[in-house]
Coordinates of C-alpha atoms in Angstrom, one line a residue:
Chain V
M1 CA -15.0 37.7 31.4
T2 CA -17.3 36.9 28.6
L3 CA -17.5 33.4 27.2
A4 CA -17.4 34.7 23.7
T5 CA -14.4 32.8 22.3
G6 CA -13.2 29.2 22.4
S7 CA -10.2 30.3 24.5
A8 CA -12.4 32.1 27.1
V9 CA -14.6 29.0 27.5
R10 CA -11.5 26.8 28.0
V11 CA -10.0 29.2 30.6
A12 CA -13.3 29.3 32.5
C13 CA -13.3 25.4 32.6
R14 CA -9.7 25.3 33.6
A15 CA -10.4 27.7 36.5
G16 CA -13.2 25.5 37.7
K17 CA -15.8 28.2 36.9
L18 CA -17.7 26.4 34.1
A19 CA -19.1 22.9 34.4
A20 CA -22.2 23.4 32.3
P21 CA -23.3 22.3 28.7
T22 CA -21.7 24.3 26.0
P23 CA -24.4 24.9 23.3
G24 CA -24.8 28.6 22.7
L25 CA -21.4 29.5 24.1
A26 CA -18.7 31.2 22.0
P27 CA -20.9 31.4 18.9
G28 CA -19.0 30.7 15.7
F29 CA -16.2 28.7 17.4
V30 CA -16.0 25.0 16.6
Q31 CA -17.1 22.7 19.4
A32 CA -15.8 19.1 19.4
N33 CA -16.2 15.7 20.8
L34 CA -13.2 14.2 22.6
V35 CA -12.1 10.6 22.9
L36 CA -8.9 9.7 24.8
L37 CA -7.6 6.2 24.5
P38 CA -4.4 4.3 25.4
R39 CA -1.8 4.2 22.6
D40 CA -2.3 0.5 22.0
W41 CA -5.9 1.2 21.0
A42 CA -5.2 4.3 19.0
F43 CA -4.4 2.7 15.7
D44 CA -7.7 0.8 15.7
F45 CA -9.6 4.0 16.6
L46 CA -7.8 6.2 14.1
L47 CA -8.7 3.6 11.4
F48 CA -12.3 3.5 12.6
C49 CA -12.5 7.3 12.1
Q50 CA -10.8 7.1 8.7
R51 CA -13.3 4.4 7.6
N52 CA -16.3 6.2 9.1
P53 CA -15.7 9.9 8.4
K54 CA -19.3 11.0 8.5
P55 CA -20.0 9.9 12.1
C56 CA -16.3 10.5 13.1
P57 CA -15.0 13.6 11.3
L58 CA -11.5 13.8 12.8
L59 CA -10.1 17.3 13.5
D60 CA -6.9 16.5 15.4
V61 CA -5.0 13.6 17.0
T62 CA -2.6 14.3 19.9
E63 CA 0.8 12.8 20.5
P64 CA 0.7 10.0 23.2
G65 CA 0.8 11.6 26.6
N66 CA 0.6 15.2 25.3
P67 CA -2.6 17.0 26.3
V68 CA -2.2 19.8 23.7
P69 CA -4.3 19.5 20.5
R70 CA -1.8 21.6 18.5
S71 CA -3.8 21.7 15.3
V72 CA -7.1 23.1 16.6
A73 CA -6.2 24.8 20.0
P74 CA -2.4 25.1 20.5
E75 CA -2.8 26.7 23.9
A76 CA -5.4 24.2 25.3
D77 CA -4.9 21.4 27.8
L78 CA -7.3 18.5 27.3
R79 CA -6.9 17.6 31.0
T80 CA -8.7 20.8 32.2
D81 CA -10.3 22.6 29.4
L82 CA -13.6 20.8 29.1
P83 CA -16.6 21.5 31.4
A84 CA -17.0 17.8 32.3
Y85 CA -15.7 14.4 31.3
R86 CA -16.7 10.8 31.4
V87 CA -14.2 8.1 32.5
W88 CA -14.7 4.6 31.2
E89 CA -13.2 1.3 32.4
N90 CA -13.8 -1.8 30.4
G91 CA -16.7 -0.1 28.7
E92 CA -18.4 1.0 32.0
L93 CA -18.9 4.6 33.1
V94 CA -17.0 5.0 36.4
A95 CA -16.8 8.7 36.9
E96 CA -17.9 12.1 35.6
P97 CA -15.2 14.5 36.8
T98 CA -14.7 18.2 35.9
E99 CA -11.0 17.7 35.2
I100 CA -8.8 14.7 34.6
R101 CA -5.3 15.8 35.7
D102 CA -5.0 13.0 38.3
R103 CA -6.3 10.4 35.9
W104 CA -4.0 11.4 33.0
R105 CA -1.7 8.7 31.6
D106 CA 1.4 9.2 29.5
D107 CA 0.1 6.8 26.9
L108 CA -3.2 8.6 26.2
V109 CA -3.9 9.6 22.6
G110 CA -6.6 12.3 22.1
F111 CA -9.0 12.4 19.2
V112 CA -10.8 15.7 18.6
I113 CA -13.9 15.0 16.5
G114 CA -16.2 17.6 14.8
C115 CA -19.8 17.9 15.9
S116 CA -23.2 19.0 14.6
F117 CA -23.2 22.4 16.4
T118 CA -21.3 23.8 13.4
F119 CA -23.8 22.9 10.9
E120 CA -26.7 23.8 13.2
N121 CA -25.3 27.3 13.3
R122 CA -25.3 27.5 9.6
L123 CA -28.9 26.2 9.3
L124 CA -30.1 28.9 11.8
E125 CA -28.2 31.5 9.8
A126 CA -30.1 30.3 6.7
N127 CA -33.4 30.6 8.6
I128 CA -33.9 26.9 8.6
P129 CA -35.7 25.8 11.8
V130 CA -33.8 23.4 14.1
R131 CA -36.6 21.8 16.0
H132 CA -34.8 20.7 19.2
I133 CA -33.3 24.1 19.6
E134 CA -36.8 25.7 19.1
Q135 CA -38.2 23.2 21.7
G136 CA -35.3 23.6 24.1
V137 CA -34.5 19.9 24.3
N138 CA -31.6 17.6 23.3
V139 CA -31.4 16.5 19.7
P140 CA -33.0 13.1 19.2
M141 CA -30.5 10.3 18.3
Y142 CA -31.1 6.8 17.3
R143 CA -29.1 3.6 16.8
T144 CA -29.6 2.4 13.2
S145 CA -29.3 -0.8 11.3
I146 CA -26.5 0.7 9.3
P147 CA -23.2 -0.9 10.3
C148 CA -20.1 1.2 10.6
R149 CA -17.1 -0.1 8.7
P150 CA -15.2 -2.0 11.4
A151 CA -11.6 -1.3 12.3
G152 CA -9.6 -3.6 14.6
R153 CA -11.5 -3.9 17.8
F154 CA -14.0 -1.1 16.9
H155 CA -17.3 -1.8 15.3
G156 CA -21.0 -1.0 15.8
P157 CA -24.0 0.6 14.3
M158 CA -24.1 4.1 13.0
V159 CA -26.0 6.4 15.4
V160 CA -27.8 9.2 13.8
S161 CA -29.3 12.5 14.9
M162 CA -32.7 13.6 13.5
R163 CA -34.1 17.0 12.5
P164 CA -37.5 17.4 10.9
L165 CA -37.6 19.6 7.9
S166 CA -39.8 20.5 5.0
P167 CA -38.6 19.3 1.6
E168 CA -37.5 22.8 0.7
H169 CA -35.5 23.2 3.9
A170 CA -34.1 19.7 3.6
I171 CA -32.7 20.4 0.2
R172 CA -31.1 23.7 1.4
A173 CA -29.8 22.0 4.5
T174 CA -28.2 19.3 2.3
T175 CA -26.3 21.8 0.2
I176 CA -25.2 23.7 3.3
C177 CA -24.1 20.6 5.2
A178 CA -22.3 19.2 2.2
K179 CA -19.7 22.0 2.6
L180 CA -19.0 20.8 6.1
P181 CA -17.6 17.3 6.0
L182 CA -15.7 17.9 9.2
A183 CA -19.0 18.6 11.0
H184 CA -20.6 15.3 9.7
G185 CA -21.4 16.6 6.2
A186 CA -24.6 16.0 4.3
P187 CA -27.5 14.0 5.8
I188 CA -27.4 10.2 5.3
H189 CA -31.2 9.5 5.0
F190 CA -34.5 11.1 5.1
G191 CA -38.1 9.8 5.3
D192 CA -39.0 6.4 6.5
P193 CA -37.2 5.6 9.8
A194 CA -37.8 1.9 9.4
A195 CA -35.6 1.9 6.2
I196 CA -32.6 2.5 8.6
G197 CA -33.8 0.2 11.3
I198 CA -35.5 2.8 13.6
A199 CA -38.5 1.2 15.1
D200 CA -40.2 4.2 16.7
I201 CA -39.2 7.8 15.7
A202 CA -40.9 9.0 18.9
K203 CA -38.6 7.0 21.1
P204 CA -35.0 8.1 20.5
D205 CA -32.2 6.0 22.0
F206 CA -30.4 9.2 23.1
G207 CA -31.7 12.8 23.6
D208 CA -35.3 13.8 23.4
E209 CA -38.3 13.3 21.1
V210 CA -39.2 16.3 18.9
A211 CA -42.3 17.2 17.1
I212 CA -42.5 16.5 13.4
R213 CA -45.1 18.8 11.8
A214 CA -47.3 18.3 8.8
G215 CA -45.4 18.6 5.5
E216 CA -42.1 17.8 7.2
Q217 CA -40.0 14.6 7.0
P218 CA -37.4 13.4 9.5
V219 CA -33.9 14.0 8.1
F220 CA -31.0 12.0 9.6
W221 CA -27.3 12.9 10.0
A222 CA -24.4 10.7 11.1
C223 CA -23.9 11.5 14.8
G224 CA -20.9 11.9 17.1
V225 CA -22.4 9.5 19.6
T226 CA -21.4 6.7 17.1
P227 CA -17.8 6.6 18.3
Q228 CA -18.9 6.6 22.0
A229 CA -21.2 3.6 21.2
A230 CA -18.3 1.8 19.5
L231 CA -16.2 2.5 22.5
M232 CA -18.8 1.0 24.9
A233 CA -18.9 -2.1 22.7
A234 CA -15.2 -2.5 22.3
K235 CA -14.6 -2.1 26.1
P236 CA -11.0 -0.8 26.2
P237 CA -9.6 -1.1 29.7
F238 CA -9.5 2.7 30.0
A239 CA -11.0 5.6 28.0
I240 CA -12.0 9.2 28.7
T241 CA -14.6 11.1 26.7
H242 CA -16.4 14.5 27.0
K243 CA -19.7 14.4 28.9
P244 CA -22.4 14.7 26.3
G245 CA -23.3 18.3 25.6
H246 CA -20.1 19.4 27.4
M247 CA -17.9 19.9 24.4
F248 CA -14.3 20.9 23.9
L249 CA -14.1 24.5 22.5
T250 CA -11.4 24.9 19.8
D251 CA -9.9 28.0 18.3
L252 CA -11.3 27.1 14.9
R253 CA -14.1 29.1 13.5
D254 CA -17.1 27.4 11.9
G255 CA -15.8 28.6 8.5
D256 CA -12.5 26.8 9.0
L257 CA -14.4 23.6 8.6
E258 CA -15.2 24.2 4.9
R259 CA -12.8 21.6 3.6
V260 CA -11.0 22.4 0.4
Chain D
M1 CA -10.4 -7.0 -24.1
T2 CA -10.6 -3.3 -23.9
L3 CA -8.9 -1.4 -21.0
A4 CA -12.0 0.6 -20.4
T5 CA -12.7 -0.1 -16.8
G6 CA -10.7 -0.2 -13.6
S7 CA -11.4 -3.9 -13.4
A8 CA -10.2 -4.6 -17.0
V9 CA -6.9 -2.8 -16.3
R10 CA -6.3 -4.7 -13.1
V11 CA -7.1 -8.0 -14.9
A12 CA -4.6 -7.2 -17.6
C13 CA -1.9 -6.4 -15.1
R14 CA -2.7 -9.6 -13.2
A15 CA -2.2 -11.6 -16.4
G16 CA 1.1 -10.0 -17.0
K17 CA -0.2 -8.2 -20.1
L18 CA 0.1 -4.6 -18.9
A19 CA 3.2 -3.1 -17.4
A20 CA 2.8 0.4 -18.9
P21 CA 1.9 3.8 -17.4
T22 CA -1.8 4.2 -16.7
P23 CA -2.7 7.8 -17.7
G24 CA -5.5 7.7 -20.2
L25 CA -6.6 4.2 -19.4
A26 CA -10.1 3.5 -18.1
P27 CA -11.3 7.1 -18.4
G28 CA -13.5 8.1 -15.5
F29 CA -12.2 5.5 -13.1
V30 CA -10.2 6.6 -10.1
Q31 CA -6.5 5.9 -10.3
A32 CA -4.6 5.8 -7.0
N33 CA -1.2 5.9 -5.4
L34 CA -0.2 2.8 -3.3
V35 CA 1.9 2.6 -0.2
L36 CA 2.5 -0.7 1.6
L37 CA 4.2 -0.7 5.0
P38 CA 4.7 -3.1 7.8
R39 CA 2.1 -3.0 10.5
D40 CA 4.4 -1.4 13.1
W41 CA 4.9 1.6 10.8
A42 CA 1.2 1.8 9.9
F43 CA 0.0 4.0 12.7
D44 CA 2.6 6.7 12.0
F45 CA 1.7 6.7 8.4
L46 CA -2.0 6.7 8.9
L47 CA -1.5 9.7 11.2
F48 CA 0.7 11.4 8.6
C49 CA -2.1 11.0 6.1
Q50 CA -4.7 12.3 8.5
R51 CA -2.6 15.3 9.3
N52 CA -1.7 16.0 5.7
P53 CA -4.9 15.3 3.8
K54 CA -4.1 17.4 0.8
P55 CA -0.9 15.6 -0.3
C56 CA -2.2 12.3 1.2
P57 CA -5.9 12.0 0.5
L58 CA -6.6 8.5 1.9
L59 CA -9.1 6.4 0.0
D60 CA -8.7 3.0 1.8
V61 CA -6.5 1.1 4.3
T62 CA -6.2 -2.6 4.1
E63 CA -6.1 -5.1 7.0
P64 CA -2.5 -6.3 7.8
G65 CA -1.6 -9.1 5.4
N66 CA -4.8 -8.7 3.4
P67 CA -4.1 -7.6 -0.2
V68 CA -7.8 -6.7 -0.9
P69 CA -8.8 -3.0 -0.7
R70 CA -12.4 -3.7 0.1
S71 CA -13.6 -0.1 0.1
V72 CA -12.4 0.9 -3.4
A73 CA -12.0 -2.4 -5.3
P74 CA -13.3 -5.4 -3.5
E75 CA -12.2 -7.9 -6.2
A76 CA -8.7 -6.5 -6.5
D77 CA -5.4 -8.0 -5.3
L78 CA -2.7 -5.4 -4.5
R79 CA 0.0 -8.0 -5.1
T80 CA -0.7 -8.3 -8.8
D81 CA -3.1 -5.6 -10.0
L82 CA -0.7 -2.7 -10.6
P83 CA 1.4 -2.5 -13.8
A84 CA 4.6 -2.0 -11.9
Y85 CA 5.8 -1.5 -8.3
R86 CA 8.8 -0.2 -6.4
V87 CA 10.3 -2.1 -3.5
W88 CA 12.2 -0.1 -0.9
E89 CA 14.5 -1.3 1.8
N90 CA 15.8 1.2 4.4
G91 CA 14.7 4.0 2.1
E92 CA 16.6 2.7 -0.9
L93 CA 15.0 1.5 -4.1
V94 CA 16.0 -2.1 -4.6
A95 CA 13.6 -3.5 -7.2
E96 CA 10.9 -2.5 -9.8
P97 CA 8.9 -5.7 -10.3
T98 CA 5.7 -6.1 -12.1
E99 CA 4.1 -8.1 -9.3
I100 CA 4.9 -8.7 -5.6
R101 CA 3.4 -12.0 -4.7
D102 CA 6.8 -13.4 -3.6
R103 CA 7.6 -10.3 -1.7
W104 CA 4.3 -10.1 0.2
R105 CA 4.4 -10.3 4.0
D106 CA 1.5 -11.0 6.3
D107 CA 2.1 -7.8 8.2
L108 CA 1.8 -5.4 5.3
V109 CA -0.8 -2.7 5.5
G110 CA -1.9 -1.0 2.3
F111 CA -2.7 2.7 1.9
V112 CA -4.6 3.6 -1.3
I113 CA -4.2 7.4 -1.9
G114 CA -6.1 9.6 -4.4
C115 CA -4.2 11.2 -7.2
S116 CA -4.4 14.2 -9.5
F117 CA -5.7 12.4 -12.5
T118 CA -9.2 12.7 -11.2
F119 CA -9.1 16.5 -11.1
E120 CA -7.2 16.7 -14.4
N121 CA -10.1 14.8 -16.1
R122 CA -12.5 17.4 -14.7
L123 CA -10.3 20.3 -15.9
L124 CA -10.2 18.9 -19.4
E125 CA -14.0 18.4 -19.4
A126 CA -14.2 22.1 -18.5
N127 CA -12.0 23.0 -21.4
I128 CA -9.2 24.1 -19.1
P129 CA -5.8 23.4 -20.7
V130 CA -3.5 21.0 -18.8
R131 CA -0.1 21.9 -20.1
H132 CA 1.9 18.7 -19.5
I133 CA -0.9 16.7 -21.2
E134 CA -0.8 19.1 -24.2
Q135 CA 3.0 18.7 -24.3
G136 CA 3.0 14.9 -23.8
V137 CA 5.3 15.0 -20.8
N138 CA 5.1 14.3 -17.1
V139 CA 3.7 16.9 -14.8
P140 CA 6.4 19.0 -13.2
M141 CA 6.8 18.5 -9.4
Y142 CA 8.8 20.4 -6.9
R143 CA 9.9 20.1 -3.2
T144 CA 8.7 23.1 -1.3
S145 CA 9.7 24.9 1.9
I146 CA 6.3 24.0 3.3
P147 CA 6.8 21.4 6.0
C148 CA 4.2 18.6 6.3
R149 CA 2.8 18.2 9.8
P150 CA 5.0 15.4 11.2
A151 CA 3.6 12.2 12.5
G152 CA 5.7 9.7 14.4
R153 CA 8.7 8.8 12.2
F154 CA 7.2 10.5 9.1
H155 CA 8.0 14.1 8.2
G156 CA 9.2 16.1 5.2
P157 CA 8.5 18.9 2.8
M158 CA 5.3 19.1 0.9
V159 CA 5.9 18.2 -2.8
V160 CA 3.7 20.0 -5.2
S161 CA 2.7 19.6 -8.9
M162 CA 2.4 22.7 -11.1
R163 CA 0.0 23.6 -13.9
P164 CA 0.3 27.0 -15.6
L165 CA -3.1 28.7 -16.0
S166 CA -4.6 32.0 -16.9
P167 CA -6.3 33.8 -13.9
E168 CA -9.7 33.0 -15.3
H169 CA -8.9 29.3 -15.7
A170 CA -7.1 29.2 -12.3
I171 CA -10.3 30.5 -10.6
R172 CA -12.4 27.9 -12.4
A173 CA -9.9 25.2 -11.6
T174 CA -10.0 26.2 -7.9
T175 CA -13.8 25.8 -7.7
I176 CA -13.7 22.5 -9.6
C177 CA -10.9 21.0 -7.5
A178 CA -12.4 22.2 -4.2
K179 CA -15.1 19.6 -4.8
L180 CA -12.5 16.9 -4.9
P181 CA -10.6 16.8 -1.6
L182 CA -9.9 13.1 -2.1
A183 CA -8.0 14.0 -5.3
H184 CA -5.9 16.7 -3.5
G185 CA -8.5 19.3 -3.5
A186 CA -8.0 23.0 -4.3
P187 CA -4.5 24.3 -5.2
I188 CA -2.3 25.4 -2.3
H189 CA -0.5 28.4 -4.0
F190 CA -0.2 30.3 -7.2
G191 CA 2.2 32.9 -8.6
D192 CA 5.7 33.4 -7.1
P193 CA 7.5 30.0 -6.8
A194 CA 10.1 31.5 -4.4
A195 CA 7.3 32.1 -1.9
I196 CA 7.1 28.4 -1.4
G197 CA 10.8 27.8 -1.7
I198 CA 11.1 26.8 -5.3
A199 CA 14.3 28.2 -6.7
D200 CA 13.8 27.6 -10.4
I201 CA 10.5 26.8 -11.9
A202 CA 12.2 25.5 -15.0
K203 CA 14.0 22.8 -13.0
P204 CA 11.4 20.6 -11.4
D205 CA 12.6 18.0 -8.9
F206 CA 10.4 15.3 -10.5
G207 CA 8.7 15.1 -13.8
D208 CA 9.4 17.5 -16.7
E209 CA 9.5 21.3 -17.3
V210 CA 6.4 22.8 -19.0
A211 CA 6.0 26.0 -20.9
I212 CA 4.3 28.9 -19.0
R213 CA 2.8 31.3 -21.5
A214 CA 2.2 35.0 -21.4
G215 CA -0.7 35.9 -19.1
E216 CA -0.5 32.6 -17.2
Q217 CA 0.8 32.0 -13.7
P218 CA 2.0 28.7 -12.2
V219 CA -0.6 27.1 -10.0
F220 CA 0.5 24.6 -7.4
W221 CA -1.3 21.6 -6.0
A222 CA -0.3 19.2 -3.2
C223 CA 1.1 16.2 -4.8
G224 CA 1.1 12.4 -4.1
V225 CA 4.9 12.3 -4.4
T226 CA 4.9 13.8 -0.9
P227 CA 4.2 10.5 0.9
Q228 CA 6.9 8.8 -1.2
A229 CA 9.4 11.5 -0.2
A230 CA 8.4 11.1 3.5
L231 CA 8.9 7.4 3.1
M232 CA 12.4 7.9 1.6
A233 CA 13.3 10.2 4.5
A234 CA 11.9 7.9 7.3
K235 CA 13.6 4.8 5.8
P236 CA 11.4 2.0 7.1
P237 CA 13.1 -1.3 6.8
F238 CA 10.7 -2.4 4.1
A239 CA 8.1 -0.7 1.9
I240 CA 6.4 -1.1 -1.5
T241 CA 4.9 1.6 -3.6
H242 CA 3.5 1.9 -7.1
K243 CA 6.0 2.9 -9.8
P244 CA 5.4 6.5 -10.6
G245 CA 2.8 6.8 -13.4
H246 CA 1.8 3.1 -13.0
M247 CA -1.2 3.6 -10.8
F248 CA -3.7 1.3 -9.1
L249 CA -7.0 1.4 -10.9
T250 CA -10.0 1.3 -8.5
D251 CA -13.7 0.6 -9.2
L252 CA -14.6 4.1 -8.1
R253 CA -15.7 6.6 -10.6
D254 CA -14.3 10.2 -10.5
G255 CA -17.7 11.4 -9.3
D256 CA -17.4 9.2 -6.3
L257 CA -14.7 11.4 -5.0
E258 CA -17.0 14.4 -4.5
R259 CA -17.0 14.2 -0.8
V260 CA -20.2 15.0 1.1

């Protein structure tokens, strides 16, 4: 079995054979963030995503208690098909299981959210360097001073990811990413980190530092850690997310995310 | 006072001086559909919009009981700032008032939805003929056999608007509209009406028939009547919408709808 499609990756996870990070698997298939919340928190979170589409580009929402994301992977089961999960109670991380069948509740609503891997593929195809991939580390991510638009019980700062680029590459990356609003879309800032409240570019809040070379400027995108940070701040009694880097593989192809 | 901005139009409505259709007013300012629903129907409708973004391109959602759509018109009041409204009880139209202050409820959630006027402006700017505007009639609209993705209590067929175009103009219109997902985006069909369940192109379900000239084909866009049709089918106990053609004027400019 080769892990060359979204379906193959999910099947491997379901069989307990894959509990590893997913970057590089099933190239061309859309990988996604997952948030599961009880139904009585779902309206607030759906509204949070609608009001903050760049950090929270929503791909699909499941019916309460139904683990099948019909729009993006009609044969998937969210209880088994990710490599690893995080279980949260009152905003605290309490477990990191590899499947959640015994923790499933019939009031859980699933939110499948686009992630940056889709646009990173496109940058690489365009011969634009993606520094953290070159250096074999996690992308650097930072809390900013940019507040998300609050919705119900959810609020918090926008978290951004950073990729250093030359101006020429930054301009090309902007036009490429602008076609992918469901994978965060165009960057939201470039240049001075302090302008968005980042005190030290060398000390990311999440992920790893990367080298910024002469002639490059840091370019910042809205990041899918934002909804997780909002979740931790809102402290719902129960929530499940993907484990960072251990994404949900959909049946969508990267090209499906070009919204028209 | 000239009705040259979104704000000026709203002020005129608020003062009881404007109860007319809004096409042609405040050129360049985004006009929008309005749906107001009780809070306990709001999750279903928000999900319906998220699942059907082409007919229901959501621009803003208000807090329950708060008539101010802060994201698109922070000085507006949805109770007074439209030229005319429709009040629905159990799916039946019961009144067409020019303001709704005395009907307002503190549990109402407002949904401001993009409309086709924005892309029609762009087509005209590109010298692409818009037939119903040429003929001075309402755009023809049709129920189709394309089902919307259901959400909670909301379901129903996609309703489309139709504009006849030459192939050259249809191609240009497609690229123009693809940049405006918040104004319904690119067309969803062209050519044979029967392929989408339209029995007679000369007999629209809403609006007026228009002439299709030699060399032209009908081109179909997802239409903002779709959510109204879903509302009529779901029969919530109470709902308020704009009166067709009597849109809500926002402070957004057409160019703000180019999503990145």
